[in-house]
Short mmCIF file of C-alpha atoms in Angstrom, two decimals:
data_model
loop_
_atom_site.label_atom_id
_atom_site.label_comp_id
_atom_site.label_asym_id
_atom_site.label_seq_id
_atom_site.Cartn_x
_atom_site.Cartn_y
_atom_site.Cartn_z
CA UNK A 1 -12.24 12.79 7.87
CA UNK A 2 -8.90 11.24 7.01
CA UNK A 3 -6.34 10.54 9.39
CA UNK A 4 -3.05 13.38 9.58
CA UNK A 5 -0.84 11.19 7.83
CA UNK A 6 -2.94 9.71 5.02
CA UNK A 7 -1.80 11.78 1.58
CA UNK A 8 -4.40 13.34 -0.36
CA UNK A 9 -4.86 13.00 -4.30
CA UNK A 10 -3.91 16.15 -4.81
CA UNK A 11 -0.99 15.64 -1.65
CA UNK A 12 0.35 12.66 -3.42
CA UNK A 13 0.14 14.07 -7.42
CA UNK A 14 1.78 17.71 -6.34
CA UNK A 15 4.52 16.15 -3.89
CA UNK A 16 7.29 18.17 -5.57
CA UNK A 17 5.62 21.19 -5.45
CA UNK A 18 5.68 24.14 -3.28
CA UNK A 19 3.69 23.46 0.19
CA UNK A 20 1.04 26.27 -0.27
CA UNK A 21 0.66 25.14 -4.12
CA UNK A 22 -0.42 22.02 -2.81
CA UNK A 23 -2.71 23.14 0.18
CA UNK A 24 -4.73 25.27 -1.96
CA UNK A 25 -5.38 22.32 -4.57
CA UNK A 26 -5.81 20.14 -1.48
CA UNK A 27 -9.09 22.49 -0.14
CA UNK A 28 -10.00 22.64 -3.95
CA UNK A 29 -10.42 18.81 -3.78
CA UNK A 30 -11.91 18.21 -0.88
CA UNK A 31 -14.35 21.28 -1.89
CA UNK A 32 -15.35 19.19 -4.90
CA UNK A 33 -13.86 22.21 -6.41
CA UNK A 34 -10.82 21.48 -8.48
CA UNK A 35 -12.03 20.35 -11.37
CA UNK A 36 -14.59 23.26 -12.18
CA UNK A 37 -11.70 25.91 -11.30
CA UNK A 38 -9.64 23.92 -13.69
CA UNK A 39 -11.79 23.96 -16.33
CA UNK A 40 -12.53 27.43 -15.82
CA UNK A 41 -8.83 28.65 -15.94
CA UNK A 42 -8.25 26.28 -19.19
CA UNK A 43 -10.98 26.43 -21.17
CA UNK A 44 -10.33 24.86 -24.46
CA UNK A 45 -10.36 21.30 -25.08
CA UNK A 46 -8.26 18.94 -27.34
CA UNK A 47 -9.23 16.47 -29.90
CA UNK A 48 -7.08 13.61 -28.40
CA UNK A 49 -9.99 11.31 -27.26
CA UNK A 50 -8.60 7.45 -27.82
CA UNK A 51 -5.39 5.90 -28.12
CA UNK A 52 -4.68 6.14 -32.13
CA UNK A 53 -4.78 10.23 -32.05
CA UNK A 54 -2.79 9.77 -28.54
CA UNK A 55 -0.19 7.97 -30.26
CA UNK A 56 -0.02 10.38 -32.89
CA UNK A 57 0.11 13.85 -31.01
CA UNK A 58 3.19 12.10 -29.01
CA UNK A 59 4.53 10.94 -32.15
CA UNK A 60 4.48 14.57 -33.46
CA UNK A 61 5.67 15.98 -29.83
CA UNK A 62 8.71 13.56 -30.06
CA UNK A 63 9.41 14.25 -33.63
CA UNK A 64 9.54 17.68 -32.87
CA UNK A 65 11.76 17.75 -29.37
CA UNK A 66 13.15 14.56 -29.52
CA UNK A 67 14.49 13.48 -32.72
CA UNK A 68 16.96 10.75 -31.78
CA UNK A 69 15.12 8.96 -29.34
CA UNK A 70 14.36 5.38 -29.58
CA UNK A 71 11.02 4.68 -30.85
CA UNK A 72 7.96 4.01 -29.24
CA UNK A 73 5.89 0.67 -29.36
CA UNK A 74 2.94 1.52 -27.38
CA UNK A 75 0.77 5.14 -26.37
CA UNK A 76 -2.09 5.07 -24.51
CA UNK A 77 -4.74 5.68 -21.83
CA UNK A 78 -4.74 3.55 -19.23
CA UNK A 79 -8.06 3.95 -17.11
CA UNK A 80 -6.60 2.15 -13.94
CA UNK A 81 -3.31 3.81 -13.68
CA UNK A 82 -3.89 6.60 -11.13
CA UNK A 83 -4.90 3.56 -8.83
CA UNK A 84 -1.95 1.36 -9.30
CA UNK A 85 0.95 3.59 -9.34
CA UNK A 86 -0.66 6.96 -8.09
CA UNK A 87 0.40 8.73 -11.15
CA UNK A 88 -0.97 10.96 -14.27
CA UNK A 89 1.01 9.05 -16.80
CA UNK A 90 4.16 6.89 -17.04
CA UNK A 91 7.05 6.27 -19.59
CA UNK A 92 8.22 2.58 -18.83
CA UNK A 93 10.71 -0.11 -21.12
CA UNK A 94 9.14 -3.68 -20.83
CA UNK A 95 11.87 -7.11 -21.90
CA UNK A 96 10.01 -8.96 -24.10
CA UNK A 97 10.83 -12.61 -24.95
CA UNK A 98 10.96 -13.10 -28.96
CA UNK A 99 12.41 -16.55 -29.21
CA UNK A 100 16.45 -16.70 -28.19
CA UNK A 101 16.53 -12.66 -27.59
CA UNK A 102 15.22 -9.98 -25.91
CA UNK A 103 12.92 -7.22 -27.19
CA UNK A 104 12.52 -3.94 -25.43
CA UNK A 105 9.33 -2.17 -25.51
CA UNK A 106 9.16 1.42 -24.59
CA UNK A 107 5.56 2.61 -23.80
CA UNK A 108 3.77 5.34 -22.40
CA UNK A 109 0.58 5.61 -20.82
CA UNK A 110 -1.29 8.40 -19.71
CA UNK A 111 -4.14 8.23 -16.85
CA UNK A 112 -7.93 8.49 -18.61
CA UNK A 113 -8.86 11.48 -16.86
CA UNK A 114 -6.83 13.69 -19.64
CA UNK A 115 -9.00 12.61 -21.94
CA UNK A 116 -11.62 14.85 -20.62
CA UNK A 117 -8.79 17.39 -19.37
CA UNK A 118 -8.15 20.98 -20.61
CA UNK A 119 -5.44 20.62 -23.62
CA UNK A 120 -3.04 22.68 -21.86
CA UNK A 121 -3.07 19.92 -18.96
CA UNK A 122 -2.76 17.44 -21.87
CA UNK A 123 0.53 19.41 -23.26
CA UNK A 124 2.56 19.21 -19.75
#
């Protein structure tokens, strides 16, 4: 058993959210149950299985909300990013050095495990 003050996956995803939101996924998880209750809630799956159709479902996402924003370099799944940074995705600008100037890369990468997710998990 974990110690009081050790956060849960599900503690440390939902933070934000309201406290009995979170204890209820937090018993699904430690049931071994979240996933299966997940799947059965959202049943249909998406197509999006490597980076290329990634990049192009975000493509047509920001094309369709965000018309003037700067464009993207880089979308993709990123198996080791719910370890390093305890998150489902990130949007991040990197400086890249291109001889005397500075490049900035915008990127976004989304954890693996929505690969296999519902699509509606894939939409939010």
């Amino acid at each position: 058993m974990t110690s009081p003050h050790v956060a849960s996956p599900a503690q440390r995803v939902l933070a934000g959210y309201p406290e009995p939101l979170v204890q209820q996924a937090d018993a699904l998880w430690r049931a071994g149950e979240l996933m299966p209750v997940l799947r059965r809630r959202h049943d249909e799956t998406h197509q999006v299985r490597d980076d290329a159709a990634l990049y192009d479902y975000v493509q047509a996402l920001k094309t369709r909300y965000l018309r003037k924003a700067e464009p993207l370099q880089h979308v993709g799944y990123d198996a080791r990013l719910r370890v390093i940074q305890h998150a489902l995705g990130t949007h991040t600008r990197r400086t890249q050095v291109q001889g005397a100037r500075l490049k900035m890369r915008r990127e976004i990468r989304v954890a693996s495990l929505f690969k296999d997710a519902p699509a509606a998990l894939l939409r939010t």
